[in-house]
């Protein structure tokens, strides 16, 4: 079941690349695979896995460039799925978010550049429950914090960690939220 969804996600992503890669103004800067696990916010005895594919576009602008660090960012578009580990329930999601990234001017390691990040966005879920957990609305806001490192020739590769929280911001009750720890693997075009 998860394999079929991942294939669907991959096809949707390739379609998105085709749409956004046609002009240089909208050219995609990279693609990421995000794999996660969550349990604490899902209730007793329930745990879940997440898999998402992201396309991202770097911002050209930099802020606070006078010191040893600078602030930049990127837009992200994601599609994915979340399923209970027991396999009895799942939901799909799609979202758009921004990520602010804090970068050092002088990397701590040769041929690698580390970063800290935080961001937020809007997500749409295919249903309003996951197992016994009711989330009330298909509209969910996602916020995250994380860290990572870019490495390789021209810093094409990236590995990172994110702690992500989905919530409907109390638009409707109940609003229990969903929390995931995610491993993020990215490739820059």
Tab-separated table of C-alpha atoms in Angstrom:
chain	number	residue	atom	x	y	z
A	1	UNK	CA	0.000	0.000	0.000
A	2	UNK	CA	2.756	2.477	0.945
A	3	UNK	CA	4.723	1.509	-2.178
A	4	UNK	CA	1.767	2.383	-4.422
A	5	UNK	CA	1.427	5.743	-2.700
A	6	UNK	CA	5.150	6.465	-3.019
A	7	UNK	CA	4.963	5.693	-6.741
A	8	UNK	CA	2.002	8.078	-6.994
A	9	UNK	CA	3.961	10.725	-5.108
A	10	UNK	CA	6.939	10.261	-7.413
A	11	UNK	CA	4.760	10.598	-10.530
A	12	UNK	CA	3.094	13.721	-9.120
A	13	UNK	CA	6.527	15.160	-8.373
A	14	UNK	CA	7.788	14.487	-11.891
A	15	UNK	CA	4.660	16.190	-13.199
A	16	UNK	CA	5.392	19.185	-10.938
A	17	UNK	CA	8.988	19.305	-12.242
A	18	UNK	CA	7.650	19.371	-15.784
A	19	UNK	CA	5.300	22.238	-14.969
A	20	UNK	CA	7.804	24.326	-13.037
A	21	UNK	CA	10.930	23.523	-15.033
A	22	UNK	CA	9.741	25.075	-18.297
A	23	UNK	CA	10.968	28.626	-17.616
A	24	UNK	CA	14.045	29.807	-15.767
A	25	UNK	CA	11.964	32.080	-13.503
A	26	UNK	CA	10.238	29.023	-12.043
A	27	UNK	CA	13.062	26.490	-12.372
A	28	UNK	CA	13.243	24.052	-9.491
A	29	UNK	CA	16.503	24.224	-7.514
A	30	UNK	CA	16.251	20.756	-6.000
A	31	UNK	CA	14.261	17.796	-4.775
A	32	UNK	CA	14.089	16.125	-1.357
A	33	UNK	CA	12.813	12.898	0.154
A	34	UNK	CA	11.545	13.181	3.747
A	35	UNK	CA	10.949	10.076	5.852
A	36	UNK	CA	9.527	10.375	9.345
A	37	UNK	CA	8.123	8.705	12.394
A	38	UNK	CA	5.668	9.945	14.994
A	39	UNK	CA	3.969	8.548	18.071
A	40	UNK	CA	3.708	10.928	21.027
A	41	UNK	CA	0.843	13.068	19.725
A	42	UNK	CA	-1.061	10.166	18.163
A	43	UNK	CA	-2.372	8.680	21.383
A	44	UNK	CA	-1.615	5.521	23.347
A	45	UNK	CA	-0.499	2.557	21.274
A	46	UNK	CA	-0.639	4.457	17.980
A	47	UNK	CA	2.406	5.361	15.943
A	48	UNK	CA	2.763	6.464	12.335
A	49	UNK	CA	5.236	6.816	9.505
A	50	UNK	CA	5.429	9.653	7.001
A	51	UNK	CA	6.949	9.828	3.530
A	52	UNK	CA	7.035	13.049	1.539
A	53	UNK	CA	8.662	14.337	-1.618
A	54	UNK	CA	9.531	18.026	-1.821
A	55	UNK	CA	10.565	20.412	-4.569
A	56	UNK	CA	12.324	23.567	-3.472
A	57	UNK	CA	13.215	26.984	-4.853
A	58	UNK	CA	16.019	28.995	-3.226
A	59	UNK	CA	15.570	32.699	-2.547
A	60	UNK	CA	18.074	35.021	-4.175
A	61	UNK	CA	18.043	37.426	-1.249
A	62	UNK	CA	20.260	37.261	1.868
A	63	UNK	CA	19.784	39.106	5.147
A	64	UNK	CA	22.121	40.000	8.040
A	65	UNK	CA	25.230	39.617	5.918
A	66	UNK	CA	27.572	41.692	8.129
A	67	UNK	CA	28.570	39.031	10.698
A	68	UNK	CA	29.783	35.454	10.588
A	69	UNK	CA	26.334	34.133	9.599
A	70	UNK	CA	23.729	35.072	6.998
A	71	UNK	CA	20.007	34.351	6.667
A	72	UNK	CA	18.433	32.981	3.491
A	73	UNK	CA	15.458	30.877	2.596
A	74	UNK	CA	13.558	28.715	0.176
A	75	UNK	CA	10.037	27.856	-0.896
A	76	UNK	CA	8.968	24.217	-0.715
A	77	UNK	CA	6.137	22.250	-2.275
A	78	UNK	CA	5.457	18.796	-0.801
A	79	UNK	CA	3.263	15.791	-1.440
A	80	UNK	CA	3.199	12.780	0.829
A	81	UNK	CA	1.446	10.167	2.867
A	82	UNK	CA	1.115	9.337	6.553
A	83	UNK	CA	0.061	5.871	7.698
A	84	UNK	CA	-0.270	4.116	11.005
A	85	UNK	CA	2.431	1.530	11.627
A	86	UNK	CA	-0.254	-1.117	11.956
A	87	UNK	CA	-1.209	-0.273	8.364
A	88	UNK	CA	-4.919	0.064	9.158
A	89	UNK	CA	-5.245	3.751	8.227
A	90	UNK	CA	-3.484	6.397	6.166
A	91	UNK	CA	-3.950	9.860	4.743
A	92	UNK	CA	-2.315	11.845	1.938
A	93	UNK	CA	-1.171	15.431	2.148
A	94	UNK	CA	0.113	18.268	-0.005
A	95	UNK	CA	1.529	21.567	1.136
A	96	UNK	CA	3.452	24.746	0.453
A	97	UNK	CA	5.845	26.251	2.971
A	98	UNK	CA	8.824	28.514	3.447
A	99	UNK	CA	12.058	27.682	5.230
A	100	UNK	CA	14.392	30.264	6.759
A	101	UNK	CA	17.982	29.029	6.930
A	102	UNK	CA	20.875	30.389	8.966
A	103	UNK	CA	24.242	29.727	7.267
A	104	UNK	CA	27.824	30.381	8.437
A	105	UNK	CA	30.135	32.250	6.055
A	106	UNK	CA	32.943	29.890	6.988
A	107	UNK	CA	31.939	26.203	7.083
A	108	UNK	CA	33.117	24.173	10.071
A	109	UNK	CA	34.097	21.238	7.836
A	110	UNK	CA	35.928	21.176	4.526
A	111	UNK	CA	33.613	20.646	1.522
A	112	UNK	CA	30.483	20.844	3.692
A	113	UNK	CA	28.274	23.714	4.926
A	114	UNK	CA	25.969	23.293	7.912
A	115	UNK	CA	22.725	25.196	8.558
A	116	UNK	CA	19.937	25.729	11.085
A	117	UNK	CA	16.377	26.116	9.804
A	118	UNK	CA	12.808	26.864	10.746
A	119	UNK	CA	9.690	27.312	8.687
A	120	UNK	CA	5.949	27.164	8.338
A	121	UNK	CA	3.295	26.535	5.720
A	122	UNK	CA	-0.169	25.350	4.816
A	123	UNK	CA	-1.101	21.708	4.150
A	124	UNK	CA	-4.184	19.893	2.932
A	125	UNK	CA	-4.916	16.388	4.247
A	126	UNK	CA	-7.094	13.841	2.434
A	127	UNK	CA	-9.122	13.039	5.571
A	128	UNK	CA	-9.634	14.276	9.113
A	129	UNK	CA	-8.614	11.192	11.062
A	130	UNK	CA	-5.655	8.855	11.378
A	131	UNK	CA	-6.506	5.690	13.264
A	132	UNK	CA	-8.338	6.820	16.412
A	133	UNK	CA	-6.936	10.354	16.135
A	134	UNK	CA	-9.350	13.051	14.887
A	135	UNK	CA	-7.763	16.245	13.532
A	136	UNK	CA	-11.081	18.017	12.687
A	137	UNK	CA	-10.040	19.837	9.494
A	138	UNK	CA	-8.307	18.940	6.249
A	139	UNK	CA	-6.531	22.303	6.399
A	140	UNK	CA	-3.484	21.917	8.637
A	141	UNK	CA	-0.636	24.328	9.292
A	142	UNK	CA	2.824	22.835	9.486
A	143	UNK	CA	5.770	24.303	11.354
A	144	UNK	CA	9.243	22.849	11.706
A	145	UNK	CA	12.716	23.363	13.086
A	146	UNK	CA	15.807	21.480	12.023
A	147	UNK	CA	19.439	21.356	11.073
A	148	UNK	CA	21.487	19.872	8.281
A	149	UNK	CA	24.557	19.931	6.128
A	150	UNK	CA	25.192	20.413	2.402
A	151	UNK	CA	28.172	18.618	0.945
A	152	UNK	CA	29.806	17.335	-2.228
A	153	UNK	CA	30.751	19.110	-5.416
A	154	UNK	CA	28.928	22.473	-5.539
A	155	UNK	CA	27.104	21.425	-2.331
A	156	UNK	CA	24.662	19.325	-4.393
A	157	UNK	CA	23.781	16.894	-1.616
A	158	UNK	CA	22.013	17.623	1.639
A	159	UNK	CA	21.117	15.601	4.697
A	160	UNK	CA	19.128	16.972	7.593
A	161	UNK	CA	16.751	16.433	10.483
A	162	UNK	CA	13.400	18.165	11.026
A	163	UNK	CA	10.904	18.095	13.859
A	164	UNK	CA	7.568	18.949	12.248
A	165	UNK	CA	4.211	19.745	13.865
A	166	UNK	CA	0.862	19.815	12.027
A	167	UNK	CA	-2.078	21.647	13.615
A	168	UNK	CA	-5.284	23.369	12.527
A	169	UNK	CA	-4.437	26.409	14.751
A	170	UNK	CA	-7.653	25.905	16.747
A	171	UNK	CA	-9.890	26.615	13.748
A	172	UNK	CA	-12.023	23.702	14.931
A	173	UNK	CA	-11.899	21.324	17.888
A	174	UNK	CA	-10.433	18.864	18.583
A	175	UNK	CA	-6.987	20.118	17.608
A	176	UNK	CA	-4.576	17.458	18.885
A	177	UNK	CA	-1.894	18.040	16.226
A	178	UNK	CA	0.476	15.522	14.676
A	179	UNK	CA	4.232	15.486	15.403
A	180	UNK	CA	6.959	13.798	13.352
A	181	UNK	CA	10.726	13.460	13.409
A	182	UNK	CA	11.925	13.493	9.816
A	183	UNK	CA	15.132	12.576	8.024
A	184	UNK	CA	15.548	14.737	4.918
A	185	UNK	CA	17.722	13.774	1.936
A	186	UNK	CA	18.017	16.341	-0.840
A	187	UNK	CA	19.678	16.751	-4.201
A	188	UNK	CA	20.326	20.139	-5.801
A	189	UNK	CA	20.066	20.390	-9.601
